[in-house]
Short mmCIF file of C-alpha atoms in Angstrom, two decimals:
data_model
loop_
_atom_site.label_atom_id
_atom_site.label_comp_id
_atom_site.label_asym_id
_atom_site.label_seq_id
_atom_site.Cartn_x
_atom_site.Cartn_y
_atom_site.Cartn_z
CA UNK C 1 25.89 -9.09 -6.12
CA UNK C 2 24.60 -7.04 -2.84
CA UNK C 3 21.84 -4.43 -4.00
CA UNK C 4 23.60 -0.77 -3.83
CA UNK C 5 22.13 2.41 -2.90
CA UNK C 6 20.18 4.01 -5.57
CA UNK C 7 19.54 0.77 -7.70
CA UNK C 8 16.20 -0.52 -8.42
CA UNK C 9 14.94 -2.71 -5.87
CA UNK C 10 13.87 -6.25 -7.62
CA UNK C 11 10.03 -6.59 -8.26
CA UNK C 12 8.72 -10.10 -7.31
CA UNK C 13 5.16 -12.20 -6.92
CA UNK C 14 4.52 -13.46 -3.24
CA UNK C 15 2.79 -15.38 -1.09
CA UNK C 16 2.17 -13.16 2.34
CA UNK C 17 0.17 -13.60 5.36
CA UNK C 18 -2.14 -11.09 3.72
CA UNK C 19 -2.53 -12.65 0.64
CA UNK C 20 -0.62 -12.83 -2.76
CA UNK C 21 1.02 -9.87 -3.99
CA UNK C 22 3.18 -8.23 -6.50
CA UNK C 23 5.72 -6.25 -4.65
CA UNK C 24 5.47 -2.99 -6.91
CA UNK C 25 1.80 -2.96 -7.02
CA UNK C 26 1.45 -3.48 -3.18
CA UNK C 27 3.87 -0.48 -2.87
CA UNK C 28 1.88 1.81 -5.16
CA UNK C 29 3.56 5.41 -4.73
CA UNK C 30 4.38 4.90 -1.09
CA UNK C 31 7.93 4.35 0.82
CA UNK C 32 8.78 0.59 1.70
CA UNK C 33 10.38 -0.64 4.43
CA UNK C 34 11.63 -4.48 3.67
CA UNK C 35 13.02 -6.51 6.12
CA UNK C 36 14.12 -9.81 6.92
CA UNK C 37 14.13 -12.70 9.62
CA UNK C 38 16.16 -15.60 9.77
CA UNK C 39 13.17 -18.18 10.31
CA UNK C 40 9.95 -18.33 12.35
CA UNK C 41 9.87 -18.76 16.03
CA UNK C 42 12.95 -16.45 16.78
CA UNK C 43 12.74 -14.63 19.59
CA UNK C 44 14.40 -11.12 18.79
CA UNK C 45 12.58 -11.38 15.39
CA UNK C 46 9.29 -11.66 17.38
CA UNK C 47 9.86 -8.46 19.26
CA UNK C 48 10.56 -6.47 15.93
CA UNK C 49 7.29 -7.74 14.33
CA UNK C 50 5.09 -6.90 17.35
CA UNK C 51 7.31 -3.43 17.65
CA UNK C 52 6.35 -2.68 13.95
CA UNK C 53 2.92 -3.34 14.19
CA UNK C 54 2.68 -0.92 17.36
CA UNK C 55 4.12 1.60 14.97
CA UNK C 56 1.96 1.12 11.80
CA UNK C 57 0.68 4.99 12.30
CA UNK C 58 4.09 6.36 12.79
CA UNK C 59 4.72 4.61 9.14
CA UNK C 60 1.78 6.10 7.54
CA UNK C 61 2.05 9.57 8.76
CA UNK C 62 5.41 8.93 6.20
CA UNK C 63 3.75 7.48 3.49
CA UNK C 64 5.20 4.57 4.30
CA UNK C 65 4.38 0.82 4.50
CA UNK C 66 6.28 -2.17 6.22
CA UNK C 67 6.58 -5.56 4.92
CA UNK C 68 8.39 -8.82 6.30
CA UNK C 69 9.96 -12.07 4.88
CA UNK C 70 11.19 -15.06 6.27
CA UNK C 71 12.35 -18.74 3.89
CA UNK C 72 9.55 -20.57 5.97
CA UNK C 73 6.21 -21.46 4.57
CA UNK C 74 2.97 -19.67 5.02
CA UNK C 75 1.17 -22.41 7.52
CA UNK C 76 4.40 -21.52 9.61
CA UNK C 77 4.01 -17.65 9.26
CA UNK C 78 -0.03 -17.88 10.24
CA UNK C 79 1.21 -20.02 13.36
CA UNK C 80 4.12 -17.37 14.59
CA UNK C 81 1.61 -14.39 13.62
CA UNK C 82 -0.55 -15.94 16.84
CA UNK C 83 2.33 -16.09 18.99
CA UNK C 84 3.50 -12.62 18.14
CA UNK C 85 0.36 -11.27 18.60
CA UNK C 86 -0.05 -12.85 22.31
CA UNK C 87 3.22 -12.39 23.23
CA UNK C 88 3.30 -8.81 21.94
CA UNK C 89 -0.28 -7.78 22.98
CA UNK C 90 -0.90 -6.80 19.67
CA UNK C 91 -2.44 -7.49 16.43
CA UNK C 92 -0.79 -7.98 13.26
CA UNK C 93 -1.47 -5.46 10.78
CA UNK C 94 1.20 -5.90 7.64
CA UNK C 95 2.10 -9.10 5.51
CA UNK C 96 4.88 -11.54 5.78
CA UNK C 97 6.34 -12.95 3.07
CA UNK C 98 6.81 -16.91 2.43
CA UNK C 99 9.97 -17.25 0.50
CA UNK C 100 10.12 -21.18 0.84
CA UNK C 101 12.27 -21.11 -2.07
CA UNK C 102 14.41 -18.74 -1.29
CA UNK C 103 14.20 -16.57 -4.66
CA UNK C 104 13.41 -12.82 -2.94
CA UNK C 105 15.90 -13.77 -0.45
CA UNK C 106 18.51 -14.12 -2.67
CA UNK C 107 17.55 -11.50 -5.41
CA UNK C 108 18.17 -8.94 -2.27
CA UNK C 109 21.33 -10.91 -1.17
CA UNK C 110 19.78 -11.65 1.99
CA UNK C 111 21.20 -15.37 2.15
CA UNK C 112 24.37 -15.37 4.13
CA UNK C 113 27.42 -17.10 2.73
CA UNK C 114 28.49 -18.31 6.20
CA UNK C 115 25.25 -19.60 7.54
CA UNK C 116 22.78 -22.40 6.55
CA UNK C 117 21.30 -21.46 3.37
CA UNK C 118 17.95 -21.64 5.16
CA UNK C 119 18.44 -18.51 7.10
CA UNK C 120 18.23 -14.97 5.63
CA UNK C 121 20.49 -12.16 6.91
CA UNK C 122 18.57 -9.88 9.25
CA UNK C 123 18.35 -6.96 6.54
CA UNK C 124 16.43 -3.84 5.99
CA UNK C 125 15.98 -1.95 3.23
CA UNK C 126 14.24 1.58 2.67
CA UNK C 127 12.67 1.58 -0.97
CA UNK C 128 11.72 4.70 -2.49
CA UNK C 129 8.18 5.49 -4.49
CA UNK C 130 10.59 5.30 -7.61
CA UNK C 131 11.48 1.92 -6.25
CA UNK C 132 15.22 2.99 -5.89
CA UNK C 133 16.85 1.45 -2.40
CA UNK C 134 17.75 4.43 -0.38
CA UNK C 135 19.06 2.78 2.37
CA UNK C 136 20.38 -0.66 3.70
CA UNK C 137 21.32 -2.32 6.94
CA UNK C 138 22.30 -5.76 8.39
CA UNK C 139 21.95 -6.57 11.92
CA UNK C 140 23.54 -9.53 13.74
CA UNK C 141 21.29 -12.31 15.09
CA UNK C 142 21.68 -11.05 18.84
CA UNK C 143 21.07 -7.41 18.23
CA UNK C 144 17.28 -6.20 17.81
CA UNK C 145 16.55 -4.01 15.42
CA UNK C 146 16.01 0.15 16.14
CA UNK C 147 12.82 1.25 14.51
CA UNK C 148 13.17 4.96 15.64
CA UNK C 149 16.23 4.75 13.42
CA UNK C 150 14.22 3.58 10.88
CA UNK C 151 11.46 6.31 11.20
CA UNK C 152 14.60 8.95 11.63
CA UNK C 153 16.04 7.80 8.43
CA UNK C 154 12.34 7.88 6.51
CA UNK C 155 11.99 11.71 7.92
CA UNK C 156 15.55 12.40 6.55
CA UNK C 157 15.27 11.36 3.04
CA UNK C 158 12.22 12.75 2.75
CA UNK C 159 13.19 16.05 4.01
CA UNK C 160 16.58 16.31 2.33
CA UNK C 161 14.83 15.10 -1.13
CA UNK C 162 12.96 18.22 -1.09
CA UNK C 163 15.02 20.94 0.22
CA UNK C 164 19.13 21.44 -0.58
CA UNK C 165 19.80 20.37 2.92
CA UNK C 166 21.79 17.47 4.81
CA UNK C 167 20.67 15.99 8.63
CA UNK C 168 23.60 16.24 10.62
CA UNK C 169 24.72 13.48 13.16
CA UNK C 170 21.94 12.30 15.42
CA UNK C 171 19.59 14.69 14.15
CA UNK C 172 16.22 14.39 14.87
CA UNK C 173 12.93 16.05 13.51
CA UNK C 174 12.48 19.36 14.26
CA UNK C 175 16.29 20.23 14.83
CA UNK C 176 18.56 22.23 12.60
CA UNK C 177 19.86 21.22 9.52
CA UNK C 178 22.89 21.61 7.47
CA UNK C 179 22.74 23.51 4.50
CA UNK C 180 24.07 21.67 0.98
CA UNK C 181 27.76 22.83 0.32
CA UNK C 182 26.34 23.85 -3.39
CA UNK C 183 24.65 26.46 -2.37
CA UNK C 184 26.85 30.24 -1.68
CA UNK C 185 26.66 31.32 1.59
CA UNK C 186 25.01 34.81 0.42
CA UNK C 187 22.41 33.18 -1.20
CA UNK C 188 21.61 31.31 1.79
CA UNK C 189 18.28 33.91 3.03
CA UNK C 190 16.81 33.99 -0.14
CA UNK C 191 16.27 29.99 0.02
CA UNK C 192 16.35 29.67 3.83
CA UNK C 193 14.49 32.76 4.76
CA UNK C 194 14.21 31.61 9.01
CA UNK C 195 18.10 32.36 9.47
CA UNK C 196 21.09 30.56 9.24
CA UNK C 197 24.34 30.26 11.20
CA UNK C 198 27.91 30.17 9.60
CA UNK C 199 30.16 27.87 11.96
CA UNK C 200 32.57 27.51 9.27
CA UNK C 201 32.40 28.34 5.49
CA UNK C 202 31.76 24.61 4.46
CA UNK C 203 29.37 24.32 7.77
CA UNK C 204 26.18 26.33 7.57
CA UNK C 205 23.11 25.18 9.51
CA UNK C 206 19.40 26.49 9.54
CA UNK C 207 16.29 25.41 11.01
CA UNK C 208 14.33 22.52 9.23
CA UNK C 209 12.55 24.38 6.30
CA UNK C 210 9.24 22.62 6.08
CA UNK C 211 8.63 23.09 10.10
#
């Protein structure tokens, strides 16, 4: 069964390009972006891994760390890392899991039933510090992932966890947010002293409260 939002992300032990890990211990009290690749030496994924390395500081600002997975072995991963660094002009700075027995891919439902069993679906999971799955995405083979969207979702999740707001369509850090419907309009000034707009009784906006 696929993992659903709000469910606990399975723990696992794994070999990675940065040594053996226990997933929960490695994650610590941070958010985790966990994503899979069909196999090593694939062109789109090579660009994705390079982009992730470039964004290390952006993830760190959000108390987040990244880990990738493919079902090839560790020796193959190390060879691929050299290619990524060479072609993407980066230094790899996060681990890639070697899931050669596919146990982790199966636990996270990363094996597509219509594809060769070696290949994982190109999945993305955002997992919070309580080990809960907060976002799932699945990309087709020919479409590269949008890491600005992944960072945007991290911003939204961390904001909405701490304030009674939601983020509207295409929201970016610093823009107005939507006041939760559970808050009565007359109570908004006390909770959100920066002001608000009542567009409809059910649609009220306020400046981002943590800025």
